[in-house]
XYZ file of C-alpha atoms in Angstrom:
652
model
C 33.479 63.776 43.914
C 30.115 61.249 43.233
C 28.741 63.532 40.449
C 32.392 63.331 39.181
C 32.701 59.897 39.244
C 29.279 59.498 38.125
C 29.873 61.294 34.833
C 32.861 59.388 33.831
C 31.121 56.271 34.341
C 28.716 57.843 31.827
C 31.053 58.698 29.541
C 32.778 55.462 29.387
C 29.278 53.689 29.338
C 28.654 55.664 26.235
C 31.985 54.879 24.718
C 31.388 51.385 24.965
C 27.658 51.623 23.426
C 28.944 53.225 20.652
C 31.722 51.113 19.886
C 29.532 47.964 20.581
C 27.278 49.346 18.085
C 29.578 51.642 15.722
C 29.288 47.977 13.145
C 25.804 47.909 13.141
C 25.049 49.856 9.574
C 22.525 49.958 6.752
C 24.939 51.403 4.553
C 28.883 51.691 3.388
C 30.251 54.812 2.431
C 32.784 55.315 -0.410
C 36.383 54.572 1.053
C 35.233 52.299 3.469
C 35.463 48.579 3.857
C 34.530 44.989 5.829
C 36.839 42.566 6.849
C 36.267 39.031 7.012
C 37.684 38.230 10.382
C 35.090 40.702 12.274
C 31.995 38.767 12.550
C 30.329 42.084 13.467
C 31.857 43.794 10.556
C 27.773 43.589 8.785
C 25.197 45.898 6.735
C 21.822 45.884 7.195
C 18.419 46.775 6.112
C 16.843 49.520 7.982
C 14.091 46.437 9.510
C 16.489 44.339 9.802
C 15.530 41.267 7.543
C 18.152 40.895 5.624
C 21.719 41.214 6.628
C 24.918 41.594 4.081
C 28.742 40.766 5.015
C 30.876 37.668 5.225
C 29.318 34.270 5.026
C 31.704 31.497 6.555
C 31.459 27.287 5.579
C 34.327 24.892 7.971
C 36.963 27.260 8.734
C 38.765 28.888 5.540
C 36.184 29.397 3.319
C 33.940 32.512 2.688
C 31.599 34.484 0.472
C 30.342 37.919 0.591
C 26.547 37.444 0.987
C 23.163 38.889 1.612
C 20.930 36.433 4.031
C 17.763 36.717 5.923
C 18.363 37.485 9.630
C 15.638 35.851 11.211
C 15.989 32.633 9.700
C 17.348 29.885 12.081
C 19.909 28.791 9.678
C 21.040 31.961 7.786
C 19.578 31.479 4.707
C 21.321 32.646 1.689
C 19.440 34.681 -0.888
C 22.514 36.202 -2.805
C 26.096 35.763 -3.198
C 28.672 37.792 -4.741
C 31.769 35.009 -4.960
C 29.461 31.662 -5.407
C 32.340 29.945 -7.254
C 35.562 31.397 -5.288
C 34.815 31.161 -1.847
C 37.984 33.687 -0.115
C 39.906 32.996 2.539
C 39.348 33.989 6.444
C 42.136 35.827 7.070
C 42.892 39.006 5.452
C 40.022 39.136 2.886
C 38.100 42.018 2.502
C 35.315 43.715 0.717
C 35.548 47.214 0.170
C 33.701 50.486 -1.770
C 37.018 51.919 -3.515
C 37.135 55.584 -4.058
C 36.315 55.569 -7.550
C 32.821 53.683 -7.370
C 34.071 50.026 -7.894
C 32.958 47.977 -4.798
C 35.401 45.376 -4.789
C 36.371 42.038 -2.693
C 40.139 40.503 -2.407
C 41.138 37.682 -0.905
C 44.082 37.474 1.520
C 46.957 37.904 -1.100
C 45.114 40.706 -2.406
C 43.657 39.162 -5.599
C 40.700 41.155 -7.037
C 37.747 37.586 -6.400
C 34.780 39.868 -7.555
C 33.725 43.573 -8.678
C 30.750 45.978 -8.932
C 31.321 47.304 -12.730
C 30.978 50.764 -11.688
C 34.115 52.992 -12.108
C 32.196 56.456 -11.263
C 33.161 58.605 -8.994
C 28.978 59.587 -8.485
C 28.742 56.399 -6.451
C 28.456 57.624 -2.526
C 27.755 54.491 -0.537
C 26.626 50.683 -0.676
C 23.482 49.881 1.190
C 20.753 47.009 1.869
C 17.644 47.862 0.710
C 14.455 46.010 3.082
C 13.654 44.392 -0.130
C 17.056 42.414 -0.175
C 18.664 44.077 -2.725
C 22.278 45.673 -2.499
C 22.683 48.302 -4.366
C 24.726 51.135 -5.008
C 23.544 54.953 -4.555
C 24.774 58.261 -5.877
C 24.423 61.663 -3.186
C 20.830 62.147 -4.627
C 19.861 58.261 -3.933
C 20.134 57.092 -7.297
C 20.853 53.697 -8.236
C 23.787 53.343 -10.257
C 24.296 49.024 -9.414
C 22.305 47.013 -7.859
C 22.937 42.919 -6.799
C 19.056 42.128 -8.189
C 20.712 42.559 -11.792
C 22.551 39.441 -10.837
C 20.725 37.008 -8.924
C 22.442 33.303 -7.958
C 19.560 30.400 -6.959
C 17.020 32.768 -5.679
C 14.496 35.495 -6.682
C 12.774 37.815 -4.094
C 9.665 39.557 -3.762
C 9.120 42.353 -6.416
C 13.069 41.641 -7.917
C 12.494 41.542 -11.780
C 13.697 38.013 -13.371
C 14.415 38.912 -17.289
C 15.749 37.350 -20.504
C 19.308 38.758 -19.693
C 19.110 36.729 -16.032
C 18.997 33.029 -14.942
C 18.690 31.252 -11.590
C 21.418 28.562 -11.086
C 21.311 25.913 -8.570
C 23.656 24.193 -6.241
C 25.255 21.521 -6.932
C 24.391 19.582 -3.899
C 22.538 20.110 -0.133
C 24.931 22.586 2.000
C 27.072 23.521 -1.529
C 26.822 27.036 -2.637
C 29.004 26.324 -5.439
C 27.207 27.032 -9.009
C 25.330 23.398 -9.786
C 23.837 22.103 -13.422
C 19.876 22.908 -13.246
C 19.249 26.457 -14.395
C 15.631 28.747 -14.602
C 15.937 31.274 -18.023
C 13.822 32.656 -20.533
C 14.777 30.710 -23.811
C 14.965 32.239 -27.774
C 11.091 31.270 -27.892
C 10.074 33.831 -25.237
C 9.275 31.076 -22.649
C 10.034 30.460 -18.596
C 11.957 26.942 -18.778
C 14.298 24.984 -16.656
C 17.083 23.021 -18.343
C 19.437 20.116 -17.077
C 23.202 21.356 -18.005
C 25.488 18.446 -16.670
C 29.062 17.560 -18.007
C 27.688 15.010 -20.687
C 24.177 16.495 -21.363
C 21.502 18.998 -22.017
C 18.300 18.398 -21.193
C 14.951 20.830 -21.047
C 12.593 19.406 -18.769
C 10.100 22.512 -17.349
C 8.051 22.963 -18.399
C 6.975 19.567 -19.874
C 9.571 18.684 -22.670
C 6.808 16.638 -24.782
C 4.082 19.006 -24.964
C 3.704 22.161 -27.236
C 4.111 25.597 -25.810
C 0.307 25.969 -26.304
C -0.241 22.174 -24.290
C 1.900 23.822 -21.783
C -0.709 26.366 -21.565
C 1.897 29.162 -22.220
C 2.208 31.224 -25.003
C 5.412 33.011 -27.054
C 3.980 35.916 -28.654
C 5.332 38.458 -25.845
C 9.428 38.721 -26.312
C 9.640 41.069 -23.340
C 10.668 38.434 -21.432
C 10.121 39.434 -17.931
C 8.293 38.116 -14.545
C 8.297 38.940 -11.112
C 6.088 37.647 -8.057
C 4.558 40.175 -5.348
C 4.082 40.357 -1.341
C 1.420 38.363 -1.572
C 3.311 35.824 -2.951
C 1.788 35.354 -6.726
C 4.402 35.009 -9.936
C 3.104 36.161 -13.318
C 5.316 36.206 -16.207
C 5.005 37.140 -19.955
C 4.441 33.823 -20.779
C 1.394 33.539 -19.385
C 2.866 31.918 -16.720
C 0.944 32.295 -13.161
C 1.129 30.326 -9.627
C 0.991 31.408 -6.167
C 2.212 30.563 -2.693
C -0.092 28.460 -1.317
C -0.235 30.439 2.195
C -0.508 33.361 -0.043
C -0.951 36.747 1.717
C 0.925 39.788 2.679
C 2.660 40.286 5.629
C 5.081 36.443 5.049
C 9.227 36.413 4.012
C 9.180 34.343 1.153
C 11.713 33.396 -1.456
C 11.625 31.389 -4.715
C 14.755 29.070 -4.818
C 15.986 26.590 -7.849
C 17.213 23.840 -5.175
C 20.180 22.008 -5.603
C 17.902 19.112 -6.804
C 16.210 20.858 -9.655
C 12.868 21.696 -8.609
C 11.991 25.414 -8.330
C 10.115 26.052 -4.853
C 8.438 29.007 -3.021
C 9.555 28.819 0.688
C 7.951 30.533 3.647
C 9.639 31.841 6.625
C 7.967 31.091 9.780
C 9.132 33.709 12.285
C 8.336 32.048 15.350
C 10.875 29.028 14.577
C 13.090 30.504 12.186
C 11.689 27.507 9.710
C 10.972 27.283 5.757
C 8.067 25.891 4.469
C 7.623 24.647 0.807
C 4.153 26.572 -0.245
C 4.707 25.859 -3.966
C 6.962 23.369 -5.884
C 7.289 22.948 -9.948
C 7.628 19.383 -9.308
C 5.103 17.238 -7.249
C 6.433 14.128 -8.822
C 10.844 14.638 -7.913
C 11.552 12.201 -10.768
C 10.584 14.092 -13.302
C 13.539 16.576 -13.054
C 15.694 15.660 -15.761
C 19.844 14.405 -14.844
C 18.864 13.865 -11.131
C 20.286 10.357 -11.427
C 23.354 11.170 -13.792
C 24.637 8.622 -16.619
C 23.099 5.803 -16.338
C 21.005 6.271 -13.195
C 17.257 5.689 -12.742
C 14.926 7.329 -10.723
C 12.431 5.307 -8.549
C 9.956 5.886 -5.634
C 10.623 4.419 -2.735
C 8.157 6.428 -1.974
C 10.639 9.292 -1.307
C 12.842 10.002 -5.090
C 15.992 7.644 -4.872
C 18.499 7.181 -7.357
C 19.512 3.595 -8.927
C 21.468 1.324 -11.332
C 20.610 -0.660 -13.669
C 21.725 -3.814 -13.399
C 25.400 -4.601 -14.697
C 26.186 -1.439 -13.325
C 26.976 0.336 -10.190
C 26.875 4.216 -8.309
C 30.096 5.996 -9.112
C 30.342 8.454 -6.176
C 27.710 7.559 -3.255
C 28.138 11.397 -2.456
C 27.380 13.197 -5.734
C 24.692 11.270 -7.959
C 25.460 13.604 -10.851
C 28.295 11.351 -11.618
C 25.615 8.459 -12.148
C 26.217 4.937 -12.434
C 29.604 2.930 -14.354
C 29.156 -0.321 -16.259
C 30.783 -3.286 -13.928
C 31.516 -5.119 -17.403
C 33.908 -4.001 -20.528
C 31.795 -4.151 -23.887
C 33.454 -3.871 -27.297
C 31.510 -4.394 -30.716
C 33.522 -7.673 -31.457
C 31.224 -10.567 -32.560
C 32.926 -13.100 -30.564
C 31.398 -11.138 -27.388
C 27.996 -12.739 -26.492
C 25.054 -10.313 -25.574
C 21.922 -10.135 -23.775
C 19.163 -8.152 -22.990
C 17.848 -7.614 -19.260
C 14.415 -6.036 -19.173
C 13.524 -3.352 -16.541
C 10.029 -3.010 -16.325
C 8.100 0.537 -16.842
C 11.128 2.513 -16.935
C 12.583 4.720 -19.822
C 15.265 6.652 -20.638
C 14.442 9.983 -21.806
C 15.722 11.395 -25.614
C 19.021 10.090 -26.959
C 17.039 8.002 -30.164
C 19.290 6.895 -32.423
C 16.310 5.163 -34.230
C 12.858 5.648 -33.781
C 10.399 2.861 -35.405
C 6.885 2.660 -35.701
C 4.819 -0.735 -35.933
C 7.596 -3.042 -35.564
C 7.916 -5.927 -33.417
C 9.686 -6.861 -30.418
C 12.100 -8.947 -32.755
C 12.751 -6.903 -35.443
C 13.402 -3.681 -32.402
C 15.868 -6.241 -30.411
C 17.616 -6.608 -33.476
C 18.294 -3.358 -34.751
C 19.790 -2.656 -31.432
C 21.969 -5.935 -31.469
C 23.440 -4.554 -34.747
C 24.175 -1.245 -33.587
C 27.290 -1.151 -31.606
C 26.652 2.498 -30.479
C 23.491 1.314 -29.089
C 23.310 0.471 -25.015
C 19.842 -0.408 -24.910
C 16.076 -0.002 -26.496
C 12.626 0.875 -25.361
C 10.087 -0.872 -26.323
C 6.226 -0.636 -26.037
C 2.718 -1.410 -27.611
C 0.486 1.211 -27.227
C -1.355 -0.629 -29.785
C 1.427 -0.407 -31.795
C 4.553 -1.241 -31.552
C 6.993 1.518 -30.521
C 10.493 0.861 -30.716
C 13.473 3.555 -29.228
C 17.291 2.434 -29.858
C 19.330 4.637 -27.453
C 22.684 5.458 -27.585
C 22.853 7.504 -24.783
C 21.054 6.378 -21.023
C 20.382 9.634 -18.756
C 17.102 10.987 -16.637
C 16.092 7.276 -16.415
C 12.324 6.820 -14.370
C 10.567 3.904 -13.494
C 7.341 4.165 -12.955
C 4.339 2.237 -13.086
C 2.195 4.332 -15.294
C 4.914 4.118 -18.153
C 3.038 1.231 -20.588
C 6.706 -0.285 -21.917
C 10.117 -1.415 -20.591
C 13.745 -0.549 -21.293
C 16.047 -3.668 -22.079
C 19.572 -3.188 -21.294
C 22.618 -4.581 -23.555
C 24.696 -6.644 -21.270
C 27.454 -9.409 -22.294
C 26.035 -13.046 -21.252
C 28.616 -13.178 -18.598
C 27.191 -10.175 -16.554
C 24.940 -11.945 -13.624
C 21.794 -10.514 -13.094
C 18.720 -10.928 -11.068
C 15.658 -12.146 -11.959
C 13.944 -10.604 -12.167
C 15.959 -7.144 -12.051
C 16.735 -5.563 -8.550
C 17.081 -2.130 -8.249
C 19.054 -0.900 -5.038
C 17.851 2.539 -4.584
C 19.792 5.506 -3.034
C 18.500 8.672 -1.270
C 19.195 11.568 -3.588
C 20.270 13.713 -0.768
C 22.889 14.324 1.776
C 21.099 13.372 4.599
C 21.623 10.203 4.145
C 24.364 6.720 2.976
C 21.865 4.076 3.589
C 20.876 2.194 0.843
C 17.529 -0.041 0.044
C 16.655 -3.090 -1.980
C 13.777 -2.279 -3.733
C 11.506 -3.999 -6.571
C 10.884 -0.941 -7.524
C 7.578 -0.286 -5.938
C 7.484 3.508 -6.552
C 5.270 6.199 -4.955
C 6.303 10.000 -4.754
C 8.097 12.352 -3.637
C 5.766 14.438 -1.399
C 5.016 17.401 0.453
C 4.607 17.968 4.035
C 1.199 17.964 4.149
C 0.511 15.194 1.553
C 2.689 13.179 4.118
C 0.550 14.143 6.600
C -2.711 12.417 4.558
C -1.357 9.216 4.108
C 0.196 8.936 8.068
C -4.047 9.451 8.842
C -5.279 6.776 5.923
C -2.340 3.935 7.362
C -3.809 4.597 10.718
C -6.917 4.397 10.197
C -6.570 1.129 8.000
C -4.960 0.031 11.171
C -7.109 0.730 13.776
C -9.819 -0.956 11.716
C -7.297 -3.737 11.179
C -6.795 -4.563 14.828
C -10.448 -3.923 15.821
C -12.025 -6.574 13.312
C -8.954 -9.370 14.425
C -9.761 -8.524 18.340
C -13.721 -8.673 17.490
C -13.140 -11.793 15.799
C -10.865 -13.722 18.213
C -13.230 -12.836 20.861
C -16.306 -13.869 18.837
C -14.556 -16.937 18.642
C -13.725 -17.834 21.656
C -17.148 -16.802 23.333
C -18.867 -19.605 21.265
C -16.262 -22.315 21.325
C -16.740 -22.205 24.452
C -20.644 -21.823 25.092
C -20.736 -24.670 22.142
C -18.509 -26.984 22.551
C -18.492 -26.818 26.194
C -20.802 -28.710 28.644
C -21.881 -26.828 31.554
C -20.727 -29.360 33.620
C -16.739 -28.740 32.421
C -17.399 -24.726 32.713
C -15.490 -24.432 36.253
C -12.871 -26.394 34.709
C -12.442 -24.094 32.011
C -13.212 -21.401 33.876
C -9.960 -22.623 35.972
C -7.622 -22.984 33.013
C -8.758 -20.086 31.109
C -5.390 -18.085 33.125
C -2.974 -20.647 32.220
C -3.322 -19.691 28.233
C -0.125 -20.510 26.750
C 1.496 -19.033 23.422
C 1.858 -21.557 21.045
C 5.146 -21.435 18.404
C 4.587 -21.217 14.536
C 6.157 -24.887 14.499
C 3.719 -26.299 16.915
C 0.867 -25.099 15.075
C 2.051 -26.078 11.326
C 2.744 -29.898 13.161
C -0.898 -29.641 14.485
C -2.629 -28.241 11.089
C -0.133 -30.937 8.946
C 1.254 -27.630 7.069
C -2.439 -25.993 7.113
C -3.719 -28.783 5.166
C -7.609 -28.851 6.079
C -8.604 -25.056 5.349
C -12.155 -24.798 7.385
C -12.903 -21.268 6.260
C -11.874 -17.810 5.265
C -12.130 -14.411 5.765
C -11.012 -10.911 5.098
C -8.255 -11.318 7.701
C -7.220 -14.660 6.815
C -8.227 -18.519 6.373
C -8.931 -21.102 9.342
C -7.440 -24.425 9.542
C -8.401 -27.407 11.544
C -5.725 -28.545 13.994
C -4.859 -31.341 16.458
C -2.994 -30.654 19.401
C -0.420 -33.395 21.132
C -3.320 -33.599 23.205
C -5.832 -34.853 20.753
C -7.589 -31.812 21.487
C -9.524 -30.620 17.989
C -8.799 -26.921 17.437
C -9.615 -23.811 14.926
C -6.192 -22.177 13.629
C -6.416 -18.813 12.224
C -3.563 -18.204 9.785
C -2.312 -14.856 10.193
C 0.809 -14.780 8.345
C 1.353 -12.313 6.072
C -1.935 -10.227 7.357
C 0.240 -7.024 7.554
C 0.905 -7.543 4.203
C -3.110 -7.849 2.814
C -4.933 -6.214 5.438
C -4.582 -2.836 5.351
C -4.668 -3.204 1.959
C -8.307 -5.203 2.050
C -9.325 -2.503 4.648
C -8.033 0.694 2.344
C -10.240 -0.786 -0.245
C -13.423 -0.415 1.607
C -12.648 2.938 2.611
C -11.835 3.770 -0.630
C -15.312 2.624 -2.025
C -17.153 4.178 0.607
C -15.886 7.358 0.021
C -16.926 6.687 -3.828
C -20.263 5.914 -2.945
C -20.542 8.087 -0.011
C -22.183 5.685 2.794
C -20.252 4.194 5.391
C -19.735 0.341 6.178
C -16.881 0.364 8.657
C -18.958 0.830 11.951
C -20.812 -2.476 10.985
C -17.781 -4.586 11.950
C -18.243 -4.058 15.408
C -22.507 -4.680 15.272
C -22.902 -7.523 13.075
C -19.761 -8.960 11.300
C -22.011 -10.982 9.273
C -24.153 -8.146 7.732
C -21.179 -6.371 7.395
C -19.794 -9.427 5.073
C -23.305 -9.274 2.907
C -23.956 -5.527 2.592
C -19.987 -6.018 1.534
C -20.224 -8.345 -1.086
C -23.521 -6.417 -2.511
C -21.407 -3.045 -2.626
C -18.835 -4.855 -4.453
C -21.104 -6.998 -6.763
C -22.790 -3.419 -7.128
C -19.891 -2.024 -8.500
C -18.750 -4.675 -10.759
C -22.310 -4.980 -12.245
C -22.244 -0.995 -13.153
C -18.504 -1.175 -14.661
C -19.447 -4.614 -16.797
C -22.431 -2.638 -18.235
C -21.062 0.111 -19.946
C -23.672 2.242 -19.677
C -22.391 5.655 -20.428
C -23.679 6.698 -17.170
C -23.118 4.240 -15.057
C -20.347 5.990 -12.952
C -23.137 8.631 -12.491
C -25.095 5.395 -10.347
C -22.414 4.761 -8.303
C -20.413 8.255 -7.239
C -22.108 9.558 -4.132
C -25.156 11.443 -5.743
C -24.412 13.815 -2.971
C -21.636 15.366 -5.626
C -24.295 16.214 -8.385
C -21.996 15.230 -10.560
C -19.757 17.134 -10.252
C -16.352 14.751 -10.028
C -13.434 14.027 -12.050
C -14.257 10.736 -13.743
C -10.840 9.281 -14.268
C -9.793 9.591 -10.616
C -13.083 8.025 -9.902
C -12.301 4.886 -12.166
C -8.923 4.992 -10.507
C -10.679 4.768 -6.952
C -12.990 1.992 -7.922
C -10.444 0.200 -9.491
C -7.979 0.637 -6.467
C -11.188 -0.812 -4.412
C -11.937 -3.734 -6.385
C -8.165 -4.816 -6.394
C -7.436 -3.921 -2.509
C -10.538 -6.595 -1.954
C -9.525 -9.766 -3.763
C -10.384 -12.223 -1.861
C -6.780 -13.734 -2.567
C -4.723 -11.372 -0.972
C -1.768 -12.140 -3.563
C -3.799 -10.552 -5.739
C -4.328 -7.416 -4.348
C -2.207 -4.594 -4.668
C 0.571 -3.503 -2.402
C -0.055 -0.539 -0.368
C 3.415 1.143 -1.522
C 1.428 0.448 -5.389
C -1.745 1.621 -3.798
C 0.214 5.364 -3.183
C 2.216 5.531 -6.398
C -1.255 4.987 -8.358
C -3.174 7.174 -6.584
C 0.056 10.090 -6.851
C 0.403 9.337 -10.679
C -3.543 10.132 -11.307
C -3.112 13.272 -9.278
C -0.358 14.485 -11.077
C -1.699 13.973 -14.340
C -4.076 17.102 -13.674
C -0.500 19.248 -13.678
């Protein structure tokens, strides 16, 4: 009776394995089909890393996808119904008996089809390279979903002429957005801005040749493909790599929803991507990101903005852009004016393009043109005048020489000068900023990483040399001024220190009247307290604001010159001041000169010369401004960044 009961328990155990794991498939035969309200209902590949079935956003909507398995959210590498999500009842994908593989939504409307109508086609299945494909009895493959890719290309899937990549149109969307990846009529790799008012190329860069591009159009076979070790070559001549490049990693290259073209990197302990290559180190640069109207600053993440006289259209979706607050009409009795916005530019859309011409005669040629909204003008060392009659992929940034100056009616109220209010391009976020539009970049990870260290370290410096100094301070007011006599007094009221208020102290300098001294970290004032009492007030106001710039500049020029200065603080603040003012009077000597060699004297020698010399003029400039000894005259550290990002992406 136990070996009885035994063996049905066996047999029921084995039932219920089987049916628990009777979904679990690598292929589909002909005749069969998934349904969209079994979540088990999947196909996999044989090592399970990707997985292929229904793919469900809120709680009606659904695609027929391929994703990666191990990734903690489900990322998407394919989809089959991108623009007609079904619905999540009664929908269905199935292989149909003559070869078509075919999905319906729930009143049985054909969504999406294989175009194969053979009757050779024997089953469906998910390759372990992520492709879904189609197989006749002998394994042949008569479709395949790598022939049609969506945003992303995988390892050793073949990207050609007939084939584009397509973005979302926002974070979390899957619906078909405006940036797209193709091979163009001239043989080249580009990426092009497609919105609902414009067209814009802008990969690669739009104002270079193909040859300054260093890519070439001689081959039309128009193909490229990147390995398992994670390097892209392309007829073009284009090549790049995966920074963590190696076999053995998941990686995918994805057109985001925000334009930029990106290898990620799965991390299979978290589930995590990592970026490992982007197009676009500077975000701004991607063309339409901002919409009509909108401008693109640094904040120092990419934010969107508008110009003034104008405001966001939809908060949620900055492809709309901005919308004029005023209504402008080309009558004469309607008084005009222009509102400059320094280094920022609208790209293309010239109605007239003049060379040599003066700010006067440019103003005016846009003041007569009713089609034009606003004009670019710059020197250059000569004078370059754009009339636009168009405003899209607007930038600001501070290595642009020339301004835009925006047509406005008289009665539009602007600030002045111009505030920006900036707005984060992505989802994550509502919150908007007032900004001045002190730009920086949009940055990787690691690059993040770098400047969290620098701040610190300008900090820790920061607060050492204000501690030495109060201290130093102290210790000799009080073995100077003191008699020895009054020490046990002192000594007594040294614990009943009391905080004194901003007020109390500007009463006691008469509104820092009597400056004493200054130094790096700010000037001292003589003071009289309600108790006659003579004191020393340091002024520290504002020191947040021009020390870590002062101290960033020191670092920054002993890095150039390879020696160190910073430890000196804490031995001998005053031989730190004078070996400081020789390195800087060093410096300034060298530059005046123009000696052809005389960055050669100052770069650490331990380089042999081998340095770029423009970033090096960039650091030694940075230096010399961060040290000003009038700290409104040395740069912000926000400037500082955007500077230092601009001269590293100029090597791109």
């Amino acid at each position: 009776m136990i070996n009885q009961t035994l063996v049905f328990l066996l047999v029921i155990s084995s039932s219920c394995f089987h049916f628990a794991t009777s979904k679990v498939r690598t292929s589909l035969p002909r005749g069969s089909a998934l349904s969209v309200e079994d979540d088990s209902d999947l196909i996999t590949s044989q090592d399970n890393t990707f997985t292929c079935g229904f793919y469900g956003m809120g709680t009606n909507a659904y695609w027929f996808a391929i994703w990666f398995t191990n990734s903690k959210d489900r990322t998407i590498a394919w989809t089959a119904n991108r623009d007609k999500p079904v619905n999540g009842k009664g929908s269905s994908i199935s292989l149909k008996p003559n070869g078509a593989m075919v999905l319906t939504d729930a009143n049985g409307l054909m969504v999406w089809m294989t175009n194969t109508t053979s009757a050779d086609v024997d089953r469906a299945e998910l390759l372990n390279t992520g492709n879904l494909v189609l197989k006749d009895p002998k394994g042949r493959i008569l479709w395949q979903s790598f022939d049609s890719p969506t945003d992303t290309l995988l390892p050793s899937q073949i990207f050609t002429k007939s084939k584009s990549l397509v973005s979302a149109l926002r974070k979390g969307s899957y619906q078909s957005g405006y940036f797209s990846l193709f091979f163009n009529s001239d043989n080249v790799l580009k990426m092009i801005y497609d919105g609902p008012e414009a067209s814009s190329v802008y990969w690669p860069r739009p104002d270079y040749d193909v040859w300054g591009n260093l890519r070439t159009n001689y081959n039309s076979s128009r193909i490229a493909s990147f390995d398992d070790q994670g390097v892209l070559s392309s007829s073009d001549k284009l090549q790049f790599s995966a920074s963590d490049m190696g076999f053995g990693i998941k990686r995918r290259l994805t057109l985001d929803y925000d334009g930029n073209l990106r290898f990620h990197s799965l991390n299979f302990t978290t589930g995590l991507w990592s970026i490992t290559w982007e197009a676009f180190a500077q975000q701004c640069n991607v063309h339409g990101l901002c919409g009509r109207y909108g401008i693109c600053i640094y904040t120092p993440q990419a934010m969107c903005s508008c110009p003034p006289g104008y405001e966001v259209s939809d908060i949620s979706d900055w492809s709309k852009g901005c919308k004029p607050t005023f209504n402008f009409t080309c009558s004469k009795s309607q008084q005009l004016k222009f509102v400059e916005i320094l280094h920022t530019d609208y790209y293309g859309f010239d109605s007239n393009y003049s060379r040599g011409i003066s700010f006067e005669d440019c103003r005016k040629i846009c003041l007569d043109d009713c089609a034009c909204q606003a004009f670019s003008y710059r020197l250059d060392g000569v004078g370059l005048c754009y009339a636009k009659i168009a405003l899209f992929s607007g930038l600001k940034t501070l290595n642009f020489p020339g301004s835009i100056y925006m047509k406005l009616p008289t009665s539009v109220k602007t600030a002045e000068p111009p505030i920006l209010v900036g707005y984060n391009t992505s989802c994550e976020s509502n919150k908007s900023l007032i900004l001045l539009g002190s730009p920086s970049m949009y940055e990787t990870i690691i690059k993040r990483v770098r400047w969290v260290y620098l701040y610190s370290f300008c900090l820790a410096i920061g607060t050492i040399e204000s501690l030495i100094f109060l201290s130093s301070w102290w210790f000799l007011f009080r073995r100077s001024s003191v008699p020895a006599t009054l020490e046990d007094g002192y000594r007594v009221i040294s614990s009943h220190f009391r905080r004194f208020s901003y007020a109390e102290l500007k009463k006691a300098t008469k509104n820092f009247k009597v400056e004493l001294g200054r130094g790096s970290s700010g000037a001292v004032y003589k003071g009289v307290l309600a108790d006659a009492r003579i004191v020393a007030v340091k002024r520290l106001g504002d020191a947040f604001q021009g020390e870590q710039e002062f101290c960033y500049g020191i670092v920054i020029l002993e890095i150039v010159r390879g020696i160190r200065l910073s430890t000196r603080v804490i031995e001998d603040t005053e031989e730190h001041e004078v070996e400081l003012t020789r390195l800087v009077g060093l410096v300034k000597l060298r530059i005046q000169s123009k000696e052809e060699c005389w960055m050669e004297d100052i770069v650490d020698p331990k380089l042999n010369g081998q340095f770029d010399r423009k970033q090096a003029a960039t650091l030694l400039e940075i230096g010399l401004a961060c040290m000003e000894e009038d700290r409104s005259k040395r740069p912000t550290m926000d400037t500082v960044v955007q500077i230092l990002l601009e001269s590293e992406a100029e090597q791109y």
